[in-house]
Amino acid sequence: GENVEQHPSTLSVQEGDSAVIKCTYSDSASNYFPWYKQELGKRPQLIIDIRSNVGEKKDQRIAVTLNKTAKHFSLHITETQPEDSAVYFCAASLGGSQGNLIFGKGTKLSVKP
Amino acid sequence: DAGVIQSPRHEVTEMGQEVTLRCKPISGHDYLFWYRQTMMRGLELLIYFNNNVPIDDSGMPEDRFSAKMPNASFSTLKIQPSEPRDSAVYFCASSFQGGNTEAFFGQGTRLTVV
């Protein structure tokens, strides 16, 4: 079945540095790739998403890139701040008429002041 | 809209007891998802509904788990009998048009089975 691999599982950076999280997926028919941020004790919330007809999308300090040929997509956070510390999940839609998302295992990002 | 509403926020129960988790999706959303989150397994999809109809329940771990959606504004996830390994955070999420759009998560129910 569909599988989403996410790396690394933990990431520690210094404030102001960049952070990159990478995901690969297996279903070539996937066409929607959201990223969720989950702060400690809270719900996952969407921070950015990208569709298969776009290679890159940016929103202020965060950006996502998608390589459909290689079936991988990445989250880039620049100028990291302590409030970026959280668990980040990537996800991929199942192809065809299926309605669900498959999530990666998550990356715990720690930004040290 | 107040978002996806789950109840209770916390539940502590004894092994063998029945547990019922509740979810009210965002009005107008036609997809509803139940997820379980643990440190070991991350976010696992248990079951999802489209227009109140269960579409895929392959993620439901055992027959002890069951889910219903009697109408567009309410869903339940029931565990009977509960076991300590069911301890986790259970999230309900809803979306419009399914896997190709944003899923909005509820606050989650933290279940502890002792």
PDB file of C-alpha atoms in Angstrom:
ATOM      1  CA  GLY A   1       0.000   0.000   0.000  1.00  0.00           C
ATOM      2  CA  GLU A   2       0.906   3.665   0.009  1.00  0.00           C
ATOM      3  CA  ASN A   3       3.813   4.563   2.236  1.00  0.00           C
ATOM      4  CA  VAL A   4       5.307   7.902   3.232  1.00  0.00           C
ATOM      5  CA  GLU A   5       8.826   7.942   4.623  1.00  0.00           C
ATOM      6  CA  GLN A   6      10.000  11.015   6.527  1.00  0.00           C
ATOM      7  CA  HIS A   7      13.525  11.977   7.562  1.00  0.00           C
ATOM      8  CA  PRO A   8      15.054  12.872   9.893  1.00  0.00           C
ATOM      9  CA  SER A   9      13.030  11.826  12.922  1.00  0.00           C
ATOM     10  CA  THR A  10      14.699  14.499  15.033  1.00  0.00           C
ATOM     11  CA  LEU A  11      16.428  17.710  14.022  1.00  0.00           C
ATOM     12  CA  SER A  12      18.177  20.253  16.190  1.00  0.00           C
ATOM     13  CA  VAL A  13      19.265  23.619  14.793  1.00  0.00           C
ATOM     14  CA  GLN A  14      20.527  26.907  16.111  1.00  0.00           C
ATOM     15  CA  GLU A  15      18.200  29.875  15.957  1.00  0.00           C
ATOM     16  CA  GLY A  16      18.596  31.616  12.626  1.00  0.00           C
ATOM     17  CA  ASP A  17      19.769  28.515  10.790  1.00  0.00           C
ATOM     18  CA  SER A  18      17.736  26.697   8.156  1.00  0.00           C
ATOM     19  CA  ALA A  19      15.959  23.376   8.633  1.00  0.00           C
ATOM     20  CA  VAL A  20      15.097  20.858   5.940  1.00  0.00           C
ATOM     21  CA  ILE A  21      12.785  17.866   6.302  1.00  0.00           C
ATOM     22  CA  LYS A  22      12.414  15.328   3.513  1.00  0.00           C
ATOM     23  CA  CYS A  23       9.670  12.879   2.578  1.00  0.00           C
ATOM     24  CA  THR A  24       9.262  10.217  -0.055  1.00  0.00           C
ATOM     25  CA  TYR A  25       6.051   8.579  -1.185  1.00  0.00           C
ATOM     26  CA  SER A  26       5.243   5.449  -3.110  1.00  0.00           C
ATOM     27  CA  ASP A  27       1.934   6.094  -4.909  1.00  0.00           C
ATOM     28  CA  SER A  28       2.702   7.744  -8.234  1.00  0.00           C
ATOM     29  CA  ALA A  29      -0.928   8.900  -8.430  1.00  0.00           C
ATOM     30  CA  SER A  30      -0.612  11.062  -5.286  1.00  0.00           C
ATOM     31  CA  ASN A  31      -1.298  14.670  -6.164  1.00  0.00           C
ATOM     32  CA  TYR A  32      -1.619  16.582  -2.893  1.00  0.00           C
ATOM     33  CA  PHE A  33       1.163  17.007  -0.318  1.00  0.00           C
ATOM     34  CA  PRO A  34       0.418  18.939   2.869  1.00  0.00           C
ATOM     35  CA  TRP A  35       2.695  19.672   5.801  1.00  0.00           C
ATOM     36  CA  TYR A  36       1.354  19.870   9.339  1.00  0.00           C
ATOM     37  CA  LYS A  37       2.903  21.359  12.455  1.00  0.00           C
ATOM     38  CA  GLN A  38       2.021  19.944  15.853  1.00  0.00           C
ATOM     39  CA  GLU A  39       3.063  21.817  18.958  1.00  0.00           C
ATOM     40  CA  LEU A  40       3.325  19.923  22.211  1.00  0.00           C
ATOM     41  CA  GLY A  41      -0.083  18.860  23.468  1.00  0.00           C
ATOM     42  CA  LYS A  42      -1.919  20.423  20.543  1.00  0.00           C
ATOM     43  CA  ARG A  43      -3.557  19.329  17.328  1.00  0.00           C
ATOM     44  CA  PRO A  44      -1.751  19.068  13.972  1.00  0.00           C
ATOM     45  CA  GLN A  45      -2.316  22.187  11.879  1.00  0.00           C
ATOM     46  CA  LEU A  46      -1.631  22.779   8.216  1.00  0.00           C
ATOM     47  CA  ILE A  47       1.263  25.140   7.535  1.00  0.00           C
ATOM     48  CA  ILE A  48       1.736  24.736   3.792  1.00  0.00           C
ATOM     49  CA  ASP A  49       0.695  22.400   1.011  1.00  0.00           C
ATOM     50  CA  ILE A  50       1.601  21.763  -2.608  1.00  0.00           C
ATOM     51  CA  ARG A  51      -0.126  20.086  -5.509  1.00  0.00           C
ATOM     52  CA  SER A  52       1.440  17.942  -8.177  1.00  0.00           C
ATOM     53  CA  ASN A  53       1.209  20.579 -10.892  1.00  0.00           C
ATOM     54  CA  VAL A  54       3.586  22.855  -8.953  1.00  0.00           C
ATOM     55  CA  GLY A  55       7.274  22.323  -8.222  1.00  0.00           C
ATOM     56  CA  GLU A  56       7.738  24.825  -5.437  1.00  0.00           C
ATOM     57  CA  LYS A  57       5.655  26.959  -3.128  1.00  0.00           C
ATOM     58  CA  LYS A  58       6.744  29.561  -0.614  1.00  0.00           C
ATOM     59  CA  ASP A  59       5.058  31.309   2.273  1.00  0.00           C
ATOM     60  CA  GLN A  60       7.309  33.736   4.147  1.00  0.00           C
ATOM     61  CA  ARG A  61       9.963  31.639   5.916  1.00  0.00           C
ATOM     62  CA  ILE A  62       8.645  28.255   4.836  1.00  0.00           C
ATOM     63  CA  ALA A  63       8.798  26.622   1.427  1.00  0.00           C
ATOM     64  CA  VAL A  64       7.994  23.238  -0.002  1.00  0.00           C
ATOM     65  CA  THR A  65       9.525  21.620  -3.068  1.00  0.00           C
ATOM     66  CA  LEU A  66       8.173  18.653  -4.975  1.00  0.00           C
ATOM     67  CA  ASN A  67       9.946  16.290  -7.350  1.00  0.00           C
ATOM     68  CA  LYS A  68       7.273  14.065  -8.878  1.00  0.00           C
ATOM     69  CA  THR A  69       9.724  12.037 -10.911  1.00  0.00           C
ATOM     70  CA  ALA A  70      11.681  11.035  -7.851  1.00  0.00           C
ATOM     71  CA  LYS A  71       8.549  10.994  -5.663  1.00  0.00           C
ATOM     72  CA  HIS A  72       9.926  13.137  -2.940  1.00  0.00           C
ATOM     73  CA  PHE A  73       9.063  16.489  -1.388  1.00  0.00           C
ATOM     74  CA  SER A  74      10.754  18.650   1.187  1.00  0.00           C
ATOM     75  CA  LEU A  75       9.959  21.340   3.741  1.00  0.00           C
ATOM     76  CA  HIS A  76      12.398  24.199   4.130  1.00  0.00           C
ATOM     77  CA  ILE A  77      12.294  26.602   7.067  1.00  0.00           C
ATOM     78  CA  THR A  78      14.664  29.558   6.915  1.00  0.00           C
ATOM     79  CA  GLU A  79      15.734  31.873   9.745  1.00  0.00           C
ATOM     80  CA  THR A  80      14.397  29.452  12.323  1.00  0.00           C
ATOM     81  CA  GLN A  81      12.998  30.787  15.577  1.00  0.00           C
ATOM     82  CA  PRO A  82      12.366  29.046  18.914  1.00  0.00           C
ATOM     83  CA  GLU A  83       8.609  29.069  18.184  1.00  0.00           C
ATOM     84  CA  ASP A  84       9.293  26.832  15.169  1.00  0.00           C
ATOM     85  CA  SER A  85      10.069  24.041  17.640  1.00  0.00           C
ATOM     86  CA  ALA A  86       7.404  21.372  17.101  1.00  0.00           C
ATOM     87  CA  VAL A  87       6.760  18.062  15.377  1.00  0.00           C
ATOM     88  CA  TYR A  88       6.285  18.377  11.623  1.00  0.00           C
ATOM     89  CA  PHE A  89       4.364  15.808   9.582  1.00  0.00           C
ATOM     90  CA  CYS A  90       4.348  15.396   5.853  1.00  0.00           C
ATOM     91  CA  ALA A  91       1.448  13.665   4.117  1.00  0.00           C
ATOM     92  CA  ALA A  92       0.469  12.461   0.680  1.00  0.00           C
ATOM     93  CA  SER A  93      -2.950  11.863  -0.783  1.00  0.00           C
ATOM     94  CA  LEU A  94      -3.843   8.463  -2.072  1.00  0.00           C
ATOM     95  CA  GLY A  95      -4.354   8.407  -5.812  1.00  0.00           C
ATOM     96  CA  GLY A  96      -7.519   7.612  -7.626  1.00  0.00           C
ATOM     97  CA  SER A  97     -10.829   8.309  -5.960  1.00  0.00           C
ATOM     98  CA  GLN A  98      -9.651   7.580  -2.440  1.00  0.00           C
ATOM     99  CA  GLY A  99     -10.211  10.276   0.094  1.00  0.00           C
ATOM    100  CA  ASN A 100      -7.516   9.921   2.716  1.00  0.00           C
ATOM    101  CA  LEU A 101      -4.058  11.194   3.490  1.00  0.00           C
ATOM    102  CA  ILE A 102      -1.114   9.036   4.498  1.00  0.00           C
ATOM    103  CA  PHE A 103       1.154  10.690   7.065  1.00  0.00           C
ATOM    104  CA  GLY A 104       4.854  10.350   7.651  1.00  0.00           C
ATOM    105  CA  LYS A 105       6.091   9.462  11.127  1.00  0.00           C
ATOM    106  CA  GLY A 106       6.995  13.043  11.973  1.00  0.00           C
ATOM    107  CA  THR A 107      10.132  15.100  12.616  1.00  0.00           C
ATOM    108  CA  LYS A 108      10.744  16.667  15.989  1.00  0.00           C
ATOM    109  CA  LEU A 109      12.411  20.019  15.331  1.00  0.00           C
ATOM    110  CA  SER A 110      14.187  21.788  18.164  1.00  0.00           C
ATOM    111  CA  VAL A 111      15.407  25.347  17.621  1.00  0.00           C
ATOM    112  CA  LYS A 112      17.954  26.412  20.206  1.00  0.00           C
ATOM    113  CA  PRO A 113      18.149  30.100  21.091  1.00  0.00           C
TER     114      PRO A 113
ATOM    115  CA  ASP B   1     -17.381  27.694  12.850  1.00  0.00           C
ATOM    116  CA  ALA B   2     -15.785  26.420  16.056  1.00  0.00           C
ATOM    117  CA  GLY B   3     -13.768  23.826  14.188  1.00  0.00           C
ATOM    118  CA  VAL B   4     -13.790  20.093  14.797  1.00  0.00           C
ATOM    119  CA  ILE B   5     -14.982  19.383  18.313  1.00  0.00           C
ATOM    120  CA  GLN B   6     -14.030  16.260  20.207  1.00  0.00           C
ATOM    121  CA  SER B   7     -15.115  15.016  23.591  1.00  0.00           C
ATOM    122  CA  PRO B   8     -13.966  14.173  26.107  1.00  0.00           C
ATOM    123  CA  ARG B   9     -10.516  15.830  26.060  1.00  0.00           C
ATOM    124  CA  HIS B  10      -9.182  13.299  28.537  1.00  0.00           C
ATOM    125  CA  GLU B  11     -10.430   9.862  29.479  1.00  0.00           C
ATOM    126  CA  VAL B  12      -9.041   7.515  32.075  1.00  0.00           C
ATOM    127  CA  THR B  13     -10.652   4.134  32.290  1.00  0.00           C
ATOM    128  CA  GLU B  14     -10.000   0.698  33.628  1.00  0.00           C
ATOM    129  CA  MET B  15      -9.082  -2.220  31.424  1.00  0.00           C
ATOM    130  CA  GLY B  16     -12.176  -4.010  30.192  1.00  0.00           C
ATOM    131  CA  GLN B  17     -14.434  -0.973  30.257  1.00  0.00           C
ATOM    132  CA  GLU B  18     -16.173   0.458  27.226  1.00  0.00           C
ATOM    133  CA  VAL B  19     -14.918   3.789  25.951  1.00  0.00           C
ATOM    134  CA  THR B  20     -16.770   6.093  23.569  1.00  0.00           C
ATOM    135  CA  LEU B  21     -15.085   9.034  21.884  1.00  0.00           C
ATOM    136  CA  ARG B  22     -17.159  11.690  20.157  1.00  0.00           C
ATOM    137  CA  CYS B  23     -16.586  14.035  17.271  1.00  0.00           C
ATOM    138  CA  LYS B  24     -18.462  16.890  15.635  1.00  0.00           C
ATOM    139  CA  PRO B  25     -16.972  17.775  12.255  1.00  0.00           C
ATOM    140  CA  ILE B  26     -16.955  21.191  10.635  1.00  0.00           C
ATOM    141  CA  SER B  27     -20.317  21.951   9.085  1.00  0.00           C
ATOM    142  CA  GLY B  28     -20.316  21.270   5.351  1.00  0.00           C
ATOM    143  CA  HIS B  29     -17.373  18.903   5.390  1.00  0.00           C
ATOM    144  CA  ASP B  30     -18.125  15.587   3.708  1.00  0.00           C
ATOM    145  CA  TYR B  31     -15.158  13.562   4.954  1.00  0.00           C
ATOM    146  CA  LEU B  32     -14.463  12.530   8.527  1.00  0.00           C
ATOM    147  CA  PHE B  33     -11.332  10.735   9.703  1.00  0.00           C
ATOM    148  CA  TRP B  34     -10.360   9.021  12.947  1.00  0.00           C
ATOM    149  CA  TYR B  35      -6.623   8.878  13.718  1.00  0.00           C
ATOM    150  CA  ARG B  36      -4.676   7.390  16.595  1.00  0.00           C
ATOM    151  CA  GLN B  37      -1.366   8.942  17.638  1.00  0.00           C
ATOM    152  CA  THR B  38       1.330   7.185  19.650  1.00  0.00           C
ATOM    153  CA  MET B  39       5.046   7.785  20.002  1.00  0.00           C
ATOM    154  CA  MET B  40       5.855   4.447  18.440  1.00  0.00           C
ATOM    155  CA  ARG B  41       3.497   4.443  15.468  1.00  0.00           C
ATOM    156  CA  GLY B  42       2.883   8.132  14.790  1.00  0.00           C
ATOM    157  CA  LEU B  43      -0.427   9.177  13.236  1.00  0.00           C
ATOM    158  CA  GLU B  44      -2.374   6.128  12.108  1.00  0.00           C
ATOM    159  CA  LEU B  45      -5.591   6.357  10.134  1.00  0.00           C
ATOM    160  CA  LEU B  46      -8.175   4.101  11.745  1.00  0.00           C
ATOM    161  CA  ILE B  47     -11.235   4.719   9.570  1.00  0.00           C
ATOM    162  CA  TYR B  48     -12.755   7.385   7.402  1.00  0.00           C
ATOM    163  CA  PHE B  49     -16.249   8.278   6.255  1.00  0.00           C
ATOM    164  CA  ASN B  50     -17.549  10.027   3.162  1.00  0.00           C
ATOM    165  CA  ASN B  51     -21.064  11.437   3.426  1.00  0.00           C
ATOM    166  CA  ASN B  52     -21.587   9.421   6.630  1.00  0.00           C
ATOM    167  CA  VAL B  53     -20.653   6.128   4.937  1.00  0.00           C
ATOM    168  CA  PRO B  54     -17.571   4.218   6.123  1.00  0.00           C
ATOM    169  CA  ILE B  55     -15.156   3.975   3.202  1.00  0.00           C
ATOM    170  CA  ASP B  56     -12.042   2.361   4.607  1.00  0.00           C
ATOM    171  CA  ASP B  57     -11.766   0.742   8.023  1.00  0.00           C
ATOM    172  CA  SER B  58      -8.640  -1.266   7.290  1.00  0.00           C
ATOM    173  CA  GLY B  59      -6.777   0.694   9.943  1.00  0.00           C
ATOM    174  CA  MET B  60      -9.072  -0.387  12.755  1.00  0.00           C
ATOM    175  CA  PRO B  61      -6.774  -2.560  14.841  1.00  0.00           C
ATOM    176  CA  GLU B  62      -9.254  -5.143  16.107  1.00  0.00           C
ATOM    177  CA  ASP B  63     -12.891  -6.007  16.392  1.00  0.00           C
ATOM    178  CA  ARG B  64     -12.850  -4.239  19.725  1.00  0.00           C
ATOM    179  CA  PHE B  65     -12.868  -0.992  17.790  1.00  0.00           C
ATOM    180  CA  SER B  66     -15.974   0.279  16.034  1.00  0.00           C
ATOM    181  CA  ALA B  67     -17.003   3.627  14.566  1.00  0.00           C
ATOM    182  CA  LYS B  68     -20.295   5.116  13.486  1.00  0.00           C
ATOM    183  CA  MET B  69     -21.477   8.254  11.813  1.00  0.00           C
ATOM    184  CA  PRO B  70     -25.258   8.435  12.202  1.00  0.00           C
ATOM    185  CA  ASN B  71     -25.475  11.878  10.614  1.00  0.00           C
ATOM    186  CA  ALA B  72     -23.324  14.572   9.047  1.00  0.00           C
ATOM    187  CA  SER B  73     -22.630  16.305  12.337  1.00  0.00           C
ATOM    188  CA  PHE B  74     -21.667  13.475  14.660  1.00  0.00           C
ATOM    189  CA  SER B  75     -19.386  10.458  14.828  1.00  0.00           C
ATOM    190  CA  THR B  76     -18.318   8.056  17.557  1.00  0.00           C
ATOM    191  CA  LEU B  77     -15.365   5.748  18.022  1.00  0.00           C
ATOM    192  CA  LYS B  78     -15.990   2.973  20.498  1.00  0.00           C
ATOM    193  CA  ILE B  79     -13.545   0.583  22.121  1.00  0.00           C
ATOM    194  CA  GLN B  80     -15.028  -2.408  23.901  1.00  0.00           C
ATOM    195  CA  PRO B  81     -13.388  -3.857  25.893  1.00  0.00           C
ATOM    196  CA  SER B  82     -10.521  -1.412  26.328  1.00  0.00           C
ATOM    197  CA  GLU B  83      -6.944  -2.547  26.961  1.00  0.00           C
ATOM    198  CA  PRO B  84      -3.849  -0.692  28.236  1.00  0.00           C
ATOM    199  CA  ARG B  85      -2.285  -0.797  24.753  1.00  0.00           C
ATOM    200  CA  ASP B  86      -5.171   1.327  23.487  1.00  0.00           C
ATOM    201  CA  SER B  87      -3.754   4.253  25.450  1.00  0.00           C
ATOM    202  CA  ALA B  88      -3.062   7.003  22.912  1.00  0.00           C
ATOM    203  CA  VAL B  89      -4.323  10.329  21.646  1.00  0.00           C
ATOM    204  CA  TYR B  90      -7.256   9.898  19.287  1.00  0.00           C
ATOM    205  CA  PHE B  91      -7.849  12.639  16.751  1.00  0.00           C
ATOM    206  CA  CYS B  92     -10.888  13.269  14.637  1.00  0.00           C
ATOM    207  CA  ALA B  93     -10.451  15.333  11.483  1.00  0.00           C
ATOM    208  CA  SER B  94     -12.771  16.543   8.763  1.00  0.00           C
ATOM    209  CA  SER B  95     -12.311  17.902   5.275  1.00  0.00           C
ATOM    210  CA  PHE B  96     -14.191  18.970   2.194  1.00  0.00           C
ATOM    211  CA  GLN B  97     -13.499  16.693  -0.763  1.00  0.00           C
ATOM    212  CA  GLY B  98     -11.257  14.287   1.068  1.00  0.00           C
ATOM    213  CA  GLY B  99      -7.590  13.569   0.578  1.00  0.00           C
ATOM    214  CA  ASN B 100      -6.964  16.400  -1.851  1.00  0.00           C
ATOM    215  CA  THR B 101      -7.727  19.186   0.590  1.00  0.00           C
ATOM    216  CA  GLU B 102      -6.740  20.294   4.064  1.00  0.00           C
ATOM    217  CA  ALA B 103      -7.848  18.080   6.920  1.00  0.00           C
ATOM    218  CA  PHE B 104      -8.857  20.039  10.019  1.00  0.00           C
ATOM    219  CA  PHE B 105      -8.084  18.256  13.254  1.00  0.00           C
ATOM    220  CA  GLY B 106      -9.951  18.349  16.528  1.00  0.00           C
ATOM    221  CA  GLN B 107      -8.147  18.879  19.833  1.00  0.00           C
ATOM    222  CA  GLY B 108      -7.909  15.151  20.365  1.00  0.00           C
ATOM    223  CA  THR B 109      -8.901  12.824  23.184  1.00  0.00           C
ATOM    224  CA  ARG B 110      -6.113  11.549  25.391  1.00  0.00           C
ATOM    225  CA  LEU B 111      -7.125   8.045  26.437  1.00  0.00           C
ATOM    226  CA  THR B 112      -5.436   6.246  29.281  1.00  0.00           C
ATOM    227  CA  VAL B 113      -6.432   2.673  30.037  1.00  0.00           C
ATOM    228  CA  VAL B 114      -5.140   1.406  33.365  1.00  0.00           C
TER     229      VAL B 114
END
